[in-house]
Structures are given as C-alpha cells and as structure tokens.
XYZ file of C-alpha atoms in Angstrom:
306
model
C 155.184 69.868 86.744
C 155.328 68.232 83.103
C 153.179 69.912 80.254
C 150.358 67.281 80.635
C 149.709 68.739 84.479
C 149.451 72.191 83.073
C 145.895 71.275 80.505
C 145.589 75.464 80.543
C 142.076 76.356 80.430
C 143.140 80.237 80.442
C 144.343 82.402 77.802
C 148.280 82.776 78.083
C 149.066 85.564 80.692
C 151.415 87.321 78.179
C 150.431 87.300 74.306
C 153.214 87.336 72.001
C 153.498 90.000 69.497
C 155.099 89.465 66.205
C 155.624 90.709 62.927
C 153.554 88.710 60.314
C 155.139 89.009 56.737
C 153.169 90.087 54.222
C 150.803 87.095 53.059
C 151.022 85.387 49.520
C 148.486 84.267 47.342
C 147.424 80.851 47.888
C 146.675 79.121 44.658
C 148.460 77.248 42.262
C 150.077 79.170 39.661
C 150.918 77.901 35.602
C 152.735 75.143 35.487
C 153.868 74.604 39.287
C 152.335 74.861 42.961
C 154.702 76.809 45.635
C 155.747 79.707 46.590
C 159.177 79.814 48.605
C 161.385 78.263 51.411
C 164.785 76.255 51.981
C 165.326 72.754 50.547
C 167.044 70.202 48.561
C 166.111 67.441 46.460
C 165.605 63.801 45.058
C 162.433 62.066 43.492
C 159.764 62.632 41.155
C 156.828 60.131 40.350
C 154.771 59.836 37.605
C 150.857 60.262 36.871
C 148.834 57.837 38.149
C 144.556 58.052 37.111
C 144.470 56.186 40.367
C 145.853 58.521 42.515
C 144.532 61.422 40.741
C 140.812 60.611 41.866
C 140.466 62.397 45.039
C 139.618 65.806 44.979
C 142.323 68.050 46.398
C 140.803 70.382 49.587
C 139.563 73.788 49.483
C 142.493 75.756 50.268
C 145.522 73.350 48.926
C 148.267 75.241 46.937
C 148.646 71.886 44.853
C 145.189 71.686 42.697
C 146.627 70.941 39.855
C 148.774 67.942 41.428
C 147.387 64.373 42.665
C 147.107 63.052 45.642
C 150.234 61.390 47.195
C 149.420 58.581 49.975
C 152.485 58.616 52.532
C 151.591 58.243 56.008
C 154.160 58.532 59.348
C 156.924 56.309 59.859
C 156.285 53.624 62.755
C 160.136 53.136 62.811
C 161.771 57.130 62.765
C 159.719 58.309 65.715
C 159.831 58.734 69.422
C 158.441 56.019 71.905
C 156.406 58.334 73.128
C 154.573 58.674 69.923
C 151.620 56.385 68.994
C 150.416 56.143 65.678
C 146.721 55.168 65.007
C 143.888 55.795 62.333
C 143.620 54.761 58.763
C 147.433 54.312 57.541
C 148.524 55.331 60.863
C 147.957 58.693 59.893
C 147.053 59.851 63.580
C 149.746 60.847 65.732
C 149.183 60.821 69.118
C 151.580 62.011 71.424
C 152.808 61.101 75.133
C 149.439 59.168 75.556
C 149.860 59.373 79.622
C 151.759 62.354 80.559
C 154.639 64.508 79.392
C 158.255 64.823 80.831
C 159.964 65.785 77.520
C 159.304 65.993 73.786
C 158.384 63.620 71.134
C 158.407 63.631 67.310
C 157.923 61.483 64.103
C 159.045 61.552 60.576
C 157.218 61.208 57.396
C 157.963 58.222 54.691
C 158.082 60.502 51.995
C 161.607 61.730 51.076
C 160.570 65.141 49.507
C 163.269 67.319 47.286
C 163.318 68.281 43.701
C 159.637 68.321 43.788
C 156.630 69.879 44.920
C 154.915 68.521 47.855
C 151.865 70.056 50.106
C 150.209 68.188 53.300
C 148.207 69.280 55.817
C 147.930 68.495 59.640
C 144.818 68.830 61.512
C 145.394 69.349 65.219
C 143.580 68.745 68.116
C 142.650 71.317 70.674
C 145.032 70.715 73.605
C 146.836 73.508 71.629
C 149.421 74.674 74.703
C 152.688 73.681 76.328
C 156.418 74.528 75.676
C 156.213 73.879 72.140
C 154.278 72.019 69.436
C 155.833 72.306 65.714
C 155.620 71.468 61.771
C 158.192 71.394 59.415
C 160.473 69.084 57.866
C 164.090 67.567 58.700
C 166.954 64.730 57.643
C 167.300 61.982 58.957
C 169.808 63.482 61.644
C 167.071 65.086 63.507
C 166.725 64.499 66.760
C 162.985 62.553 67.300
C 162.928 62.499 71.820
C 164.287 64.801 74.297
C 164.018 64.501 77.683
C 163.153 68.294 78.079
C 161.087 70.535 76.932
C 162.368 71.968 74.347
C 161.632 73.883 70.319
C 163.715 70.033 68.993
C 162.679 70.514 65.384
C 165.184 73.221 63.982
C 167.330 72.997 66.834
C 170.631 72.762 64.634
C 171.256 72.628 61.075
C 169.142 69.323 60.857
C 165.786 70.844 60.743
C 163.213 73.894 59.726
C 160.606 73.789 61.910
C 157.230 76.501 63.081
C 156.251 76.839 66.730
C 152.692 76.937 67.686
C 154.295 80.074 69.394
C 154.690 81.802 66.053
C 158.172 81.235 66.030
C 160.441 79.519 63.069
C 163.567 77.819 64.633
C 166.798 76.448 62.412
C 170.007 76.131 63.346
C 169.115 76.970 67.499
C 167.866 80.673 65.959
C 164.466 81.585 66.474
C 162.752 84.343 63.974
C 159.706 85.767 64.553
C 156.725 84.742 61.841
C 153.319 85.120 62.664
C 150.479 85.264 65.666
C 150.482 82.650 68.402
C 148.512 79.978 67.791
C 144.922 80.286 70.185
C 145.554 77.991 73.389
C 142.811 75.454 73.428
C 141.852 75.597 69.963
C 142.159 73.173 67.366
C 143.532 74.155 63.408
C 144.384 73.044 60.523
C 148.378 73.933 59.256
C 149.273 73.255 55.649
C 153.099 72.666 54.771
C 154.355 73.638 50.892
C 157.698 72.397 50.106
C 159.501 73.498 46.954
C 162.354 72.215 46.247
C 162.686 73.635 42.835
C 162.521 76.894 44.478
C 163.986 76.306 47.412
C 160.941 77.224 49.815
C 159.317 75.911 52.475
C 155.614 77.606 53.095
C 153.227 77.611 55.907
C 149.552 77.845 55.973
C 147.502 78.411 58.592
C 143.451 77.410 58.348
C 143.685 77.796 54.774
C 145.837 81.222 54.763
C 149.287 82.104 53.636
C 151.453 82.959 55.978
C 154.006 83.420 53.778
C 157.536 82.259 52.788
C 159.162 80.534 55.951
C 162.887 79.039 54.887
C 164.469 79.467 51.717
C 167.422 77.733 50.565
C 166.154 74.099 50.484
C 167.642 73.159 47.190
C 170.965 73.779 48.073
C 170.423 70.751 50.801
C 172.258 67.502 49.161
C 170.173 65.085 52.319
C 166.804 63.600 51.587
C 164.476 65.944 53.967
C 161.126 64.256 55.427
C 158.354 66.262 56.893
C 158.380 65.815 60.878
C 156.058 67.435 63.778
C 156.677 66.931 66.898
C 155.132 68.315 70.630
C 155.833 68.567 74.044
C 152.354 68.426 75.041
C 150.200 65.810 76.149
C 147.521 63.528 74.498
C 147.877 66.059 71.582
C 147.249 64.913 68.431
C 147.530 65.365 64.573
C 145.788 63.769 61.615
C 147.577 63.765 58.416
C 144.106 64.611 55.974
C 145.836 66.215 52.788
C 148.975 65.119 50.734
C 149.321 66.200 47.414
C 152.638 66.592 44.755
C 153.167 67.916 41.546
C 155.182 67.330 38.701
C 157.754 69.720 37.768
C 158.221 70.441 34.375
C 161.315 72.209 32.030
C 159.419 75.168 32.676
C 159.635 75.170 36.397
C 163.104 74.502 35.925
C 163.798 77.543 34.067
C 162.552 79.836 36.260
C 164.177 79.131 39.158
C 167.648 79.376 37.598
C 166.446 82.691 36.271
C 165.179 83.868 39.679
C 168.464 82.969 41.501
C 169.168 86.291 39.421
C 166.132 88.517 39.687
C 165.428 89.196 43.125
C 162.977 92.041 43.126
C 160.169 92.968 40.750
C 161.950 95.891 39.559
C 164.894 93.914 38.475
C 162.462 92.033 36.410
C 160.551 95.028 34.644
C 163.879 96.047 33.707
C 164.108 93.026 31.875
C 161.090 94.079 29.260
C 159.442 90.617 29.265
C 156.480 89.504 27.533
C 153.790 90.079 30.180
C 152.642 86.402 30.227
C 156.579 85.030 30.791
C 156.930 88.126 33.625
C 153.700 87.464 35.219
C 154.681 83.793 35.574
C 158.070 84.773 37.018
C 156.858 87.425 39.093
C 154.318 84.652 40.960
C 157.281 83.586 42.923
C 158.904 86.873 43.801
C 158.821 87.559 47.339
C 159.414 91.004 48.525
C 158.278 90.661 52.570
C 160.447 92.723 55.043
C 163.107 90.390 56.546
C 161.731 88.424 59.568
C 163.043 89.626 63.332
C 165.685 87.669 65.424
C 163.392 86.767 69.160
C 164.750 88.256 71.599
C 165.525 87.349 75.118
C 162.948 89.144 77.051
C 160.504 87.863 74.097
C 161.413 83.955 74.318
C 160.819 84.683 78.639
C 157.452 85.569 77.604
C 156.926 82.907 75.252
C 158.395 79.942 77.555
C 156.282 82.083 80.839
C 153.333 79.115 81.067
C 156.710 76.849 81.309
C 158.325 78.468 83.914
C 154.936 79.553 85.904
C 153.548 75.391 85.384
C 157.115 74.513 87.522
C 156.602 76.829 90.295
C-alpha cells in the first residue's frame, strides 16, 4: 500500500526515543540572528523601508532583520508537487495518492547571510518521511520510493518528522517524533557566517542541527519534501539579516574558541565575551540511529505493506 492508503488515525505502535540536545535561546542576539549549523555562502541585500514593514512573528530568531519575500520554485520541484496560495507559497504534495516522494526548492540562494523561514504544516503529519532543510542544486527533488531523499548524500541537510537529521545517507538522532495527526509550525535558521543550520519547533529551539555550512562553495536553497499524501506546507515567515564586520569577526575568532572555558581564559571585556559566548554551543554530541531504531521508525512502513 502507498503512504496515502495508510491516513493513520492511531498513535504509532512504537514511539521513538531520542536524545534531545540541550535547547538554545531563541532570540536575536547584538548585531546578528543565529545560532549554529553547516553552510556556505553568496549574497547579501540591502535595507529596504519597504520590506521592513511587516512585523516579524512571535518566536522568529531574526527580529532585528526584514522581511525577505521568496516563495517555492515552480521549475526545481517534483511533478508531484503543486504549488498554490498567495506567491505559490502552498505546497501541496502528491494531490491523489502516494507511490514515492516529492520535494521542492526555494528561490532564495542563501549563504554568507542570515536567513530564517518558517513552514506551517498540515495535520496529515505521518508516513515514511516528511522533512525541512536545505540543499544544492544536485539534490535529488522525486523518488520513486519511499525514502528520507533530503540528506541522502552529500547534497543535502535535512530533519525528519521522525526526529531524525539525515546528511550524507547518516541518520543522527535530534529530537522527539513529531505527533502523528497533528499539525506544527517548524522554523529553519541558516547561518552562514557561522556555519549553522537551526531548527525550531512551534516556536522552540531545538538546537544546533549541522554545522559546517560555510565551508560549502555551492549556492544552498531551502527544500522540504514528503512522502505523504495531500500534505501540505505554507511558507508564512521569511526574514534575513544583514551581517556586519562585527559578525565577521567573531566567527573567525570562534573557529578558535570552542568551549566557554577556552574563552574565560581569554580575560575579555564582559560585553565582547558575552557576545561571543551567545554562539558557543556546548550540547553532548548527537547519537548515530541504529538499526533496530530505524526498524522502529520505518514500522508504520513496513506494517501499511503487509
């Protein structure tokens, strides 16, 4: 059977359990908007009043950044993807029924800046796997399987809906399973001054997901993609931010520093080591899935075919 004949009305038979990392603050901080993740780089923009208008939402990283009005790219995505809403900010995905999985890219380029948007998804929350994240242009967009695509190789960084980050075919565990049936709200920071990519999950931190981004010489584009059907997302929140000299200072000194007892041993002025220690992250190292783990994970797969 294909993921749109299993509509799961019960709660999965066999709840994952993961580590969650330890969770970082959510607001801005002086100067600059992210915390941390894996990345690489290319344009900046410049203020615009016009842009600036719209209030940023409740829980965005980015407050101090304007609004930034890319929408979903009706040429880099699946044909099983439909795009519909205001800018074509809706995705809707295998609008009949599913035999494999489907994904779309973003316009915006990201790299060498800060970026945050936010994805509000619908309730058919279930299936093999629904993700976030961002990609080059040599991710894959359609499989015909079910399968995690986004962070399948080296082409992508992607989050399951299982909990699960996945890049380069490696799987790490993250945070909870998302609720079957339930619709949320998952914000995306990318830094590329850092080098982070950040998840958020109805307006909490989950945490640093990928680091490493601005070592990555491609242009990366946010992507989602699902194996689900008649799921949907509505883009609702972009935002960027203008990096400064400042910003650039500190994360060639932090390529350096990599715990906060490095840095006291520095003897700082409190203001410039509080606004270096904002993007120290000292979570335990995330956990490899294992095989008997990803069995449990995939079991509404395997127990929908039977």
């Amino acid at each position: 059977m294909s993921d749109v004949e299993v509509d799961p009305q019960q709660a999965h038979p066999h709840p994952m359990v993961a580590i969650a990392p330890r969770r970082r603050r959510p607001g801005g901080r002086r100067g600059g908007g992210g915390v941390g993740g894996v990345g690489g780089g290319f344009q900046t923009g410049t203020m615009d009043a016009a842009t600036s208008s719209s209030p940023p939402p409740r829980f965005c990283p980015l407050a101090e950044g304007v609004e930034d009005n890319w929408t979903w790219s009706k040429r880099h995505r699946s044909k099983e993807v439909v795009l519909r809403g205001p800018n074509s900010r809706t995705v809707h995905f295998h609008p009949n029924w599913s035999k494999g999985t489907a994904g779309v890219q973003g316009k915006r380029s990201l790299n060498n800046g800060r970026y945050y948007w936010e994805l509000h998804v619908s309730q058919r929350v279930f299936g093999t796997s629904i993700m976030f994240g961002i990609g080059t242009k040599s991710a894959r967009l359609h499989a015909n399987a079910f399968r995690n695509m986004l962070g399948e190789n080296e082409h992508g960084w992607g989050l399951s809906h299982k909990g699960v980050l996945w890049h380069k075919g490696v799987a790490l565990l993250y945070t909870k399973r998302f609720r079957e049936n339930q619709p949320t709200q998952i914000g995306v920071l990318f830094d590329g001054i850092e080098g982070t990519l950040t998840f958020y999950k109805d307006g909490k931190c989950l945490g640093v997901a990928f680091r490493g981004l601005d070592q990555i010489d491609e242009p990366l584009y946010p992507i989602v993609c699902s194996t689900a059907a008649k799921t949907e997302m509505t883009l609702k929140c972009t935002r960027r931010e203008f990096v400064n000299l400042q910003d650039r200072c500190r994360a060639v000194i932090m390529r350096r520093v990599r715990s906060a007892s490095q840095l006291e041993k520095l003897k700082l002025p409190l203001p410039i080591a509080d606004y270096l220690r904002e993007v120290i992250d000292e979570k335990e190292p995330l956990r490899q899935v294992n095989q008997l783990e990803m069995c449990i994970m995939n079991y509404d797969l395997y127990e929908a075919r039977e």
